[in-house]
């Protein structure tokens, strides 16, 4: 629960430190532990630590500019919809994977930030081109990963209000 409550979007990283590849694989493993509709396993991942690639990705949207402050990114990729059983639920599969990466990163003392790509077509197209994603697969989201410049993670008490919760009926 601590990792869930303390997770915050981190946008400034200590780029003198690199996250080990093994750790990044752990994050992808956490992502794949998330559920998928009818167990369709509709996701793949790209670990990106090439500065040139990250620079290109930082220009795909205003929100992606945060990539200029990091040295590692995980792209969450959706498999070709024609190759899965329940394509109408694929976005939910992918979102569950993203959240698991964010939480596991917090648990491991790393910072992360969700950069929205899908369903904005211009962003998806730009990311696909940069990352060589083809054959009907698509870039769903980018996640910055790294050691936070400042230990800014904290539990934001304002996030949860009792009146968000309804009992038996809305
Ligand atoms: C679908 C989605 C897209 C997001 N896209 C971006 C983005 O492009 N750039 C960014 O800096 N943060 C992005 N965020 C992070 C949100 O801005 C952040 O979660 C929100 O401000 C709440 O802050 P917190 O994550 O620290 O709780 C995105 C979050 C979600 C869920």
PDB file of C-alpha atoms and ligand atoms in Angstrom:
ATOM      1  CA  UNK A   1       0.000   0.000   0.000  1.00  0.00           C
ATOM      2  CA  UNK A   2       2.873   2.430   0.753  1.00  0.00           C
ATOM      3  CA  UNK A   3       4.129   2.262  -2.836  1.00  0.00           C
ATOM      4  CA  UNK A   4       0.622   2.985  -4.102  1.00  0.00           C
ATOM      5  CA  UNK A   5       0.031   5.941  -1.793  1.00  0.00           C
ATOM      6  CA  UNK A   6       3.506   7.442  -2.181  1.00  0.00           C
ATOM      7  CA  UNK A   7       3.698   7.223  -5.972  1.00  0.00           C
ATOM      8  CA  UNK A   8       3.953  10.663  -7.595  1.00  0.00           C
ATOM      9  CA  UNK A   9       4.867  11.775 -11.099  1.00  0.00           C
ATOM     10  CA  UNK A  10       8.586  12.542 -11.089  1.00  0.00           C
ATOM     11  CA  UNK A  11       9.816  14.941 -13.778  1.00  0.00           C
ATOM     12  CA  UNK A  12      13.395  15.688 -12.664  1.00  0.00           C
ATOM     13  CA  UNK A  13      15.958  12.890 -12.554  1.00  0.00           C
ATOM     14  CA  UNK A  14      19.573  12.487 -11.490  1.00  0.00           C
ATOM     15  CA  UNK A  15      20.897  11.526 -14.921  1.00  0.00           C
ATOM     16  CA  UNK A  16      24.368  10.799 -13.554  1.00  0.00           C
ATOM     17  CA  UNK A  17      22.867   7.476 -12.378  1.00  0.00           C
ATOM     18  CA  UNK A  18      21.586   4.712 -14.635  1.00  0.00           C
ATOM     19  CA  UNK A  19      18.928   2.177 -13.764  1.00  0.00           C
ATOM     20  CA  UNK A  20      20.244  -1.343 -14.356  1.00  0.00           C
ATOM     21  CA  UNK A  21      18.774  -3.327 -17.226  1.00  0.00           C
ATOM     22  CA  UNK A  22      17.865  -6.123 -14.781  1.00  0.00           C
ATOM     23  CA  UNK A  23      15.766  -3.653 -12.799  1.00  0.00           C
ATOM     24  CA  UNK A  24      14.027  -2.485 -15.959  1.00  0.00           C
ATOM     25  CA  UNK A  25      13.200  -6.109 -16.763  1.00  0.00           C
ATOM     26  CA  UNK A  26      11.725  -6.364 -13.259  1.00  0.00           C
ATOM     27  CA  UNK A  27       9.449  -3.428 -14.073  1.00  0.00           C
ATOM     28  CA  UNK A  28       8.309  -5.147 -17.276  1.00  0.00           C
ATOM     29  CA  UNK A  29       7.711  -8.315 -15.313  1.00  0.00           C
ATOM     30  CA  UNK A  30       5.533  -6.316 -12.878  1.00  0.00           C
ATOM     31  CA  UNK A  31       3.646  -4.925 -15.881  1.00  0.00           C
ATOM     32  CA  UNK A  32       2.953  -8.383 -17.245  1.00  0.00           C
ATOM     33  CA  UNK A  33       1.628  -9.483 -13.854  1.00  0.00           C
ATOM     34  CA  UNK A  34      -1.317  -7.127 -14.447  1.00  0.00           C
ATOM     35  CA  UNK A  35      -4.565  -8.657 -15.702  1.00  0.00           C
ATOM     36  CA  UNK A  36      -5.645  -8.797 -19.351  1.00  0.00           C
ATOM     37  CA  UNK A  37      -9.148  -9.424 -20.668  1.00  0.00           C
ATOM     38  CA  UNK A  38      -9.676 -13.157 -21.208  1.00  0.00           C
ATOM     39  CA  UNK A  39      -5.953 -13.493 -20.521  1.00  0.00           C
ATOM     40  CA  UNK A  40      -5.236 -12.241 -24.042  1.00  0.00           C
ATOM     41  CA  UNK A  41      -1.724 -10.982 -23.145  1.00  0.00           C
ATOM     42  CA  UNK A  42      -1.980  -8.060 -25.535  1.00  0.00           C
ATOM     43  CA  UNK A  43       1.181  -6.137 -24.521  1.00  0.00           C
ATOM     44  CA  UNK A  44       4.873  -5.769 -25.281  1.00  0.00           C
ATOM     45  CA  UNK A  45       7.562  -3.393 -23.985  1.00  0.00           C
ATOM     46  CA  UNK A  46      10.549  -1.446 -25.296  1.00  0.00           C
ATOM     47  CA  UNK A  47      13.310  -0.405 -22.904  1.00  0.00           C
ATOM     48  CA  UNK A  48      14.926   2.766 -24.239  1.00  0.00           C
ATOM     49  CA  UNK A  49      18.229   4.073 -22.873  1.00  0.00           C
ATOM     50  CA  UNK A  50      19.660   5.529 -26.081  1.00  0.00           C
ATOM     51  CA  UNK A  51      19.974   9.315 -25.654  1.00  0.00           C
ATOM     52  CA  UNK A  52      19.248   9.946 -29.318  1.00  0.00           C
ATOM     53  CA  UNK A  53      16.017   7.947 -29.212  1.00  0.00           C
ATOM     54  CA  UNK A  54      14.929   9.654 -25.994  1.00  0.00           C
ATOM     55  CA  UNK A  55      15.628  13.089 -27.490  1.00  0.00           C
ATOM     56  CA  UNK A  56      13.422  12.241 -30.487  1.00  0.00           C
ATOM     57  CA  UNK A  57      10.639  10.934 -28.250  1.00  0.00           C
ATOM     58  CA  UNK A  58      10.765  14.106 -26.122  1.00  0.00           C
ATOM     59  CA  UNK A  59       9.379  16.032 -29.109  1.00  0.00           C
ATOM     60  CA  UNK A  60       6.250  13.966 -29.746  1.00  0.00           C
ATOM     61  CA  UNK A  61       4.096  16.162 -27.479  1.00  0.00           C
ATOM     62  CA  UNK A  62       4.277  19.013 -25.005  1.00  0.00           C
ATOM     63  CA  UNK A  63       3.839  16.517 -22.175  1.00  0.00           C
ATOM     64  CA  UNK A  64       6.731  14.408 -23.452  1.00  0.00           C
ATOM     65  CA  UNK A  65       9.229  17.247 -22.881  1.00  0.00           C
ATOM     66  CA  UNK A  66       9.895  15.750 -19.456  1.00  0.00           C
ATOM     67  CA  UNK A  67      11.914  13.101 -21.319  1.00  0.00           C
ATOM     68  CA  UNK A  68      14.646  15.715 -21.736  1.00  0.00           C
ATOM     69  CA  UNK A  69      15.339  15.289 -18.002  1.00  0.00           C
ATOM     70  CA  UNK A  70      15.731  11.506 -17.950  1.00  0.00           C
ATOM     71  CA  UNK A  71      17.924   8.764 -19.384  1.00  0.00           C
ATOM     72  CA  UNK A  72      15.566   5.801 -19.402  1.00  0.00           C
ATOM     73  CA  UNK A  73      12.084   5.246 -20.808  1.00  0.00           C
ATOM     74  CA  UNK A  74       9.821   2.221 -21.077  1.00  0.00           C
ATOM     75  CA  UNK A  75       7.365   2.217 -23.968  1.00  0.00           C
ATOM     76  CA  UNK A  76       4.272   0.099 -23.434  1.00  0.00           C
ATOM     77  CA  UNK A  77       3.233  -1.394 -26.763  1.00  0.00           C
ATOM     78  CA  UNK A  78      -0.145  -2.782 -27.782  1.00  0.00           C
ATOM     79  CA  UNK A  79      -0.079  -5.887 -29.953  1.00  0.00           C
ATOM     80  CA  UNK A  80      -1.876  -5.904 -33.301  1.00  0.00           C
ATOM     81  CA  UNK A  81      -5.628  -5.966 -32.528  1.00  0.00           C
ATOM     82  CA  UNK A  82      -6.156  -8.674 -35.156  1.00  0.00           C
ATOM     83  CA  UNK A  83      -3.959 -11.037 -33.188  1.00  0.00           C
ATOM     84  CA  UNK A  84      -5.817 -10.839 -29.861  1.00  0.00           C
ATOM     85  CA  UNK A  85      -9.166 -12.195 -28.734  1.00  0.00           C
ATOM     86  CA  UNK A  86     -10.761  -9.144 -27.090  1.00  0.00           C
ATOM     87  CA  UNK A  87      -9.431  -6.013 -28.796  1.00  0.00           C
ATOM     88  CA  UNK A  88     -12.176  -3.794 -27.354  1.00  0.00           C
ATOM     89  CA  UNK A  89     -10.595  -4.282 -23.899  1.00  0.00           C
ATOM     90  CA  UNK A  90      -6.968  -3.798 -24.961  1.00  0.00           C
ATOM     91  CA  UNK A  91      -6.717  -0.213 -23.687  1.00  0.00           C
ATOM     92  CA  UNK A  92      -7.661  -1.440 -20.225  1.00  0.00           C
ATOM     93  CA  UNK A  93      -5.028  -4.209 -20.442  1.00  0.00           C
ATOM     94  CA  UNK A  94      -2.414  -1.620 -21.331  1.00  0.00           C
ATOM     95  CA  UNK A  95      -3.447   0.825 -18.603  1.00  0.00           C
ATOM     96  CA  UNK A  96      -3.200  -1.907 -15.971  1.00  0.00           C
ATOM     97  CA  UNK A  97       0.363  -2.623 -17.140  1.00  0.00           C
ATOM     98  CA  UNK A  98       1.359   1.039 -16.949  1.00  0.00           C
ATOM     99  CA  UNK A  99       0.067   1.368 -13.390  1.00  0.00           C
ATOM    100  CA  UNK A 100       1.979  -1.737 -12.279  1.00  0.00           C
ATOM    101  CA  UNK A 101       5.217  -0.241 -13.649  1.00  0.00           C
ATOM    102  CA  UNK A 102       4.593   3.039 -11.801  1.00  0.00           C
ATOM    103  CA  UNK A 103       3.916   1.247  -8.513  1.00  0.00           C
ATOM    104  CA  UNK A 104       6.813  -1.209  -8.787  1.00  0.00           C
ATOM    105  CA  UNK A 105       9.151   1.680  -9.645  1.00  0.00           C
ATOM    106  CA  UNK A 106       8.067   3.509  -6.480  1.00  0.00           C
ATOM    107  CA  UNK A 107       8.550   0.320  -4.469  1.00  0.00           C
ATOM    108  CA  UNK A 108      12.120   0.049  -5.819  1.00  0.00           C
ATOM    109  CA  UNK A 109      12.883   3.684  -4.895  1.00  0.00           C
ATOM    110  CA  UNK A 110      12.692   4.912  -8.475  1.00  0.00           C
ATOM    111  CA  UNK A 111      10.784   7.834  -9.934  1.00  0.00           C
ATOM    112  CA  UNK A 112       8.459   7.525 -12.912  1.00  0.00           C
ATOM    113  CA  UNK A 113       6.033   9.541 -14.983  1.00  0.00           C
ATOM    114  CA  UNK A 114       3.252   8.383 -17.298  1.00  0.00           C
ATOM    115  CA  UNK A 115       3.426  10.128 -20.692  1.00  0.00           C
ATOM    116  CA  UNK A 116       0.130   9.726 -22.548  1.00  0.00           C
ATOM    117  CA  UNK A 117       0.405   8.666 -26.210  1.00  0.00           C
ATOM    118  CA  UNK A 118      -2.558   6.533 -27.324  1.00  0.00           C
ATOM    119  CA  UNK A 119      -5.261   7.382 -28.505  1.00  0.00           C
ATOM    120  CA  UNK A 120      -3.823  10.592 -29.967  1.00  0.00           C
ATOM    121  CA  UNK A 121      -3.003   9.469 -33.487  1.00  0.00           C
ATOM    122  CA  UNK A 122      -0.241  11.979 -34.235  1.00  0.00           C
ATOM    123  CA  UNK A 123       1.631  10.933 -31.088  1.00  0.00           C
ATOM    124  CA  UNK A 124       1.158   7.227 -31.760  1.00  0.00           C
ATOM    125  CA  UNK A 125       2.421   7.650 -35.340  1.00  0.00           C
ATOM    126  CA  UNK A 126       5.476   9.659 -34.242  1.00  0.00           C
ATOM    127  CA  UNK A 127       6.412   7.148 -31.514  1.00  0.00           C
ATOM    128  CA  UNK A 128       5.847   4.173 -33.821  1.00  0.00           C
ATOM    129  CA  UNK A 129       8.192   5.676 -36.377  1.00  0.00           C
ATOM    130  CA  UNK A 130      10.938   6.492 -33.855  1.00  0.00           C
ATOM    131  CA  UNK A 131      10.717   3.093 -32.166  1.00  0.00           C
ATOM    132  CA  UNK A 132      10.167   1.001 -35.304  1.00  0.00           C
ATOM    133  CA  UNK A 133       6.835  -0.287 -34.028  1.00  0.00           C
ATOM    134  CA  UNK A 134       5.093  -1.866 -37.020  1.00  0.00           C
ATOM    135  CA  UNK A 135       2.843  -4.702 -38.155  1.00  0.00           C
ATOM    136  CA  UNK A 136      -0.271  -3.304 -36.517  1.00  0.00           C
ATOM    137  CA  UNK A 137       1.325  -2.958 -33.074  1.00  0.00           C
ATOM    138  CA  UNK A 138       1.155   0.536 -31.560  1.00  0.00           C
ATOM    139  CA  UNK A 139       2.755   2.704 -28.877  1.00  0.00           C
ATOM    140  CA  UNK A 140       0.310   3.053 -26.005  1.00  0.00           C
ATOM    141  CA  UNK A 141       2.339   5.044 -23.483  1.00  0.00           C
ATOM    142  CA  UNK A 142       5.829   6.118 -22.511  1.00  0.00           C
ATOM    143  CA  UNK A 143       7.042   5.938 -18.917  1.00  0.00           C
ATOM    144  CA  UNK A 144      10.088   7.830 -17.699  1.00  0.00           C
ATOM    145  CA  UNK A 145      12.156   5.865 -15.182  1.00  0.00           C
ATOM    146  CA  UNK A 146      15.060   7.027 -13.063  1.00  0.00           C
ATOM    147  CA  UNK A 147      16.466   8.134  -9.771  1.00  0.00           C
ATOM    148  CA  UNK A 148      14.534  11.225  -8.646  1.00  0.00           C
ATOM    149  CA  UNK A 149      16.593  14.395  -8.352  1.00  0.00           C
ATOM    150  CA  UNK A 150      14.782  15.181  -5.139  1.00  0.00           C
ATOM    151  CA  UNK A 151      12.996  12.778  -2.877  1.00  0.00           C
ATOM    152  CA  UNK A 152       9.669  14.428  -3.610  1.00  0.00           C
ATOM    153  CA  UNK A 153       7.442  11.381  -3.301  1.00  0.00           C
ATOM    154  CA  UNK A 154       4.824  11.783  -0.618  1.00  0.00           C
ATOM    155  CA  UNK A 155       1.261  10.840   0.081  1.00  0.00           C
ATOM    156  CA  UNK A 156      -1.158  13.520  -1.110  1.00  0.00           C
ATOM    157  CA  UNK A 157      -4.005  13.430   1.421  1.00  0.00           C
ATOM    158  CA  UNK A 158      -6.180  15.671  -0.767  1.00  0.00           C
ATOM    159  CA  UNK A 159      -6.452  12.963  -3.400  1.00  0.00           C
ATOM    160  CA  UNK A 160      -9.002  10.854  -1.584  1.00  0.00           C
ATOM    161  CA  UNK A 161     -12.286  12.334  -0.332  1.00  0.00           C
ATOM    162  CA  UNK A 162     -14.952  10.135   1.226  1.00  0.00           C
ATOM    163  CA  UNK A 163     -17.613  11.662  -1.025  1.00  0.00           C
ATOM    164  CA  UNK A 164     -16.037   9.921  -4.029  1.00  0.00           C
ATOM    165  CA  UNK A 165     -17.340   6.669  -2.642  1.00  0.00           C
ATOM    166  CA  UNK A 166     -20.988   5.682  -3.013  1.00  0.00           C
ATOM    167  CA  UNK A 167     -22.643   2.819  -1.213  1.00  0.00           C
ATOM    168  CA  UNK A 168     -24.882   0.404  -3.132  1.00  0.00           C
ATOM    169  CA  UNK A 169     -26.196   3.156  -5.501  1.00  0.00           C
ATOM    170  CA  UNK A 170     -24.614   6.192  -7.164  1.00  0.00           C
TER     171      UNK A 170
HETATM  172  C1  LIG B   1      -3.276   9.093 -19.210  1.00  0.00           C
HETATM  173  C2  LIG B   1      -2.223   9.968 -18.562  1.00  0.00           C
HETATM  174  C3  LIG B   1      -1.431  10.762 -19.364  1.00  0.00           C
HETATM  175  C4  LIG B   1      -0.429  11.556 -18.797  1.00  0.00           C
HETATM  176  N1  LIG B   1       0.405  12.267 -19.621  1.00  0.00           N
HETATM  177  C5  LIG B   1       1.384  13.020 -19.070  1.00  0.00           C
HETATM  178  C6  LIG B   1       2.294  13.726 -19.911  1.00  0.00           C
HETATM  179  O1  LIG B   1       2.206  13.679 -21.146  1.00  0.00           O
HETATM  180  N2  LIG B   1       3.284  14.442 -19.323  1.00  0.00           N
HETATM  181  C7  LIG B   1       3.429  14.509 -17.956  1.00  0.00           C
HETATM  182  O2  LIG B   1       4.357  15.181 -17.497  1.00  0.00           O
HETATM  183  N3  LIG B   1       2.567  13.856 -17.123  1.00  0.00           N
HETATM  184  C8  LIG B   1       1.566  13.118 -17.646  1.00  0.00           C
HETATM  185  N4  LIG B   1       0.723  12.398 -16.831  1.00  0.00           N
HETATM  186  C9  LIG B   1       0.893  12.471 -15.355  1.00  0.00           C
HETATM  187  C10 LIG B   1      -0.177  13.348 -14.704  1.00  0.00           C
HETATM  188  O3  LIG B   1       0.048  14.697 -15.045  1.00  0.00           O
HETATM  189  C11 LIG B   1      -0.136  13.129 -13.170  1.00  0.00           C
HETATM  190  O4  LIG B   1      -0.423  11.786 -12.893  1.00  0.00           O
HETATM  191  C12 LIG B   1      -1.128  14.022 -12.440  1.00  0.00           C
HETATM  192  O5  LIG B   1      -0.771  15.373 -12.551  1.00  0.00           O
HETATM  193  C13 LIG B   1      -1.214  13.671 -10.926  1.00  0.00           C
HETATM  194  O6  LIG B   1       0.040  13.753 -10.305  1.00  0.00           O
HETATM  195  P1  LIG B   1       0.703  12.491  -9.595  1.00  0.00           P
HETATM  196  O7  LIG B   1       0.957  11.446 -10.653  1.00  0.00           O
HETATM  197  O8  LIG B   1       1.974  13.006  -8.998  1.00  0.00           O
HETATM  198  O9  LIG B   1      -0.249  11.987  -8.573  1.00  0.00           O
HETATM  199  C14 LIG B   1      -0.274  11.588 -17.372  1.00  0.00           C
HETATM  200  C15 LIG B   1      -1.082  10.781 -16.585  1.00  0.00           C
HETATM  201  C16 LIG B   1      -2.045   9.960 -17.170  1.00  0.00           C
HETATM  202  C17 LIG B   1      -2.887   9.056 -16.290  1.00  0.00           C
END
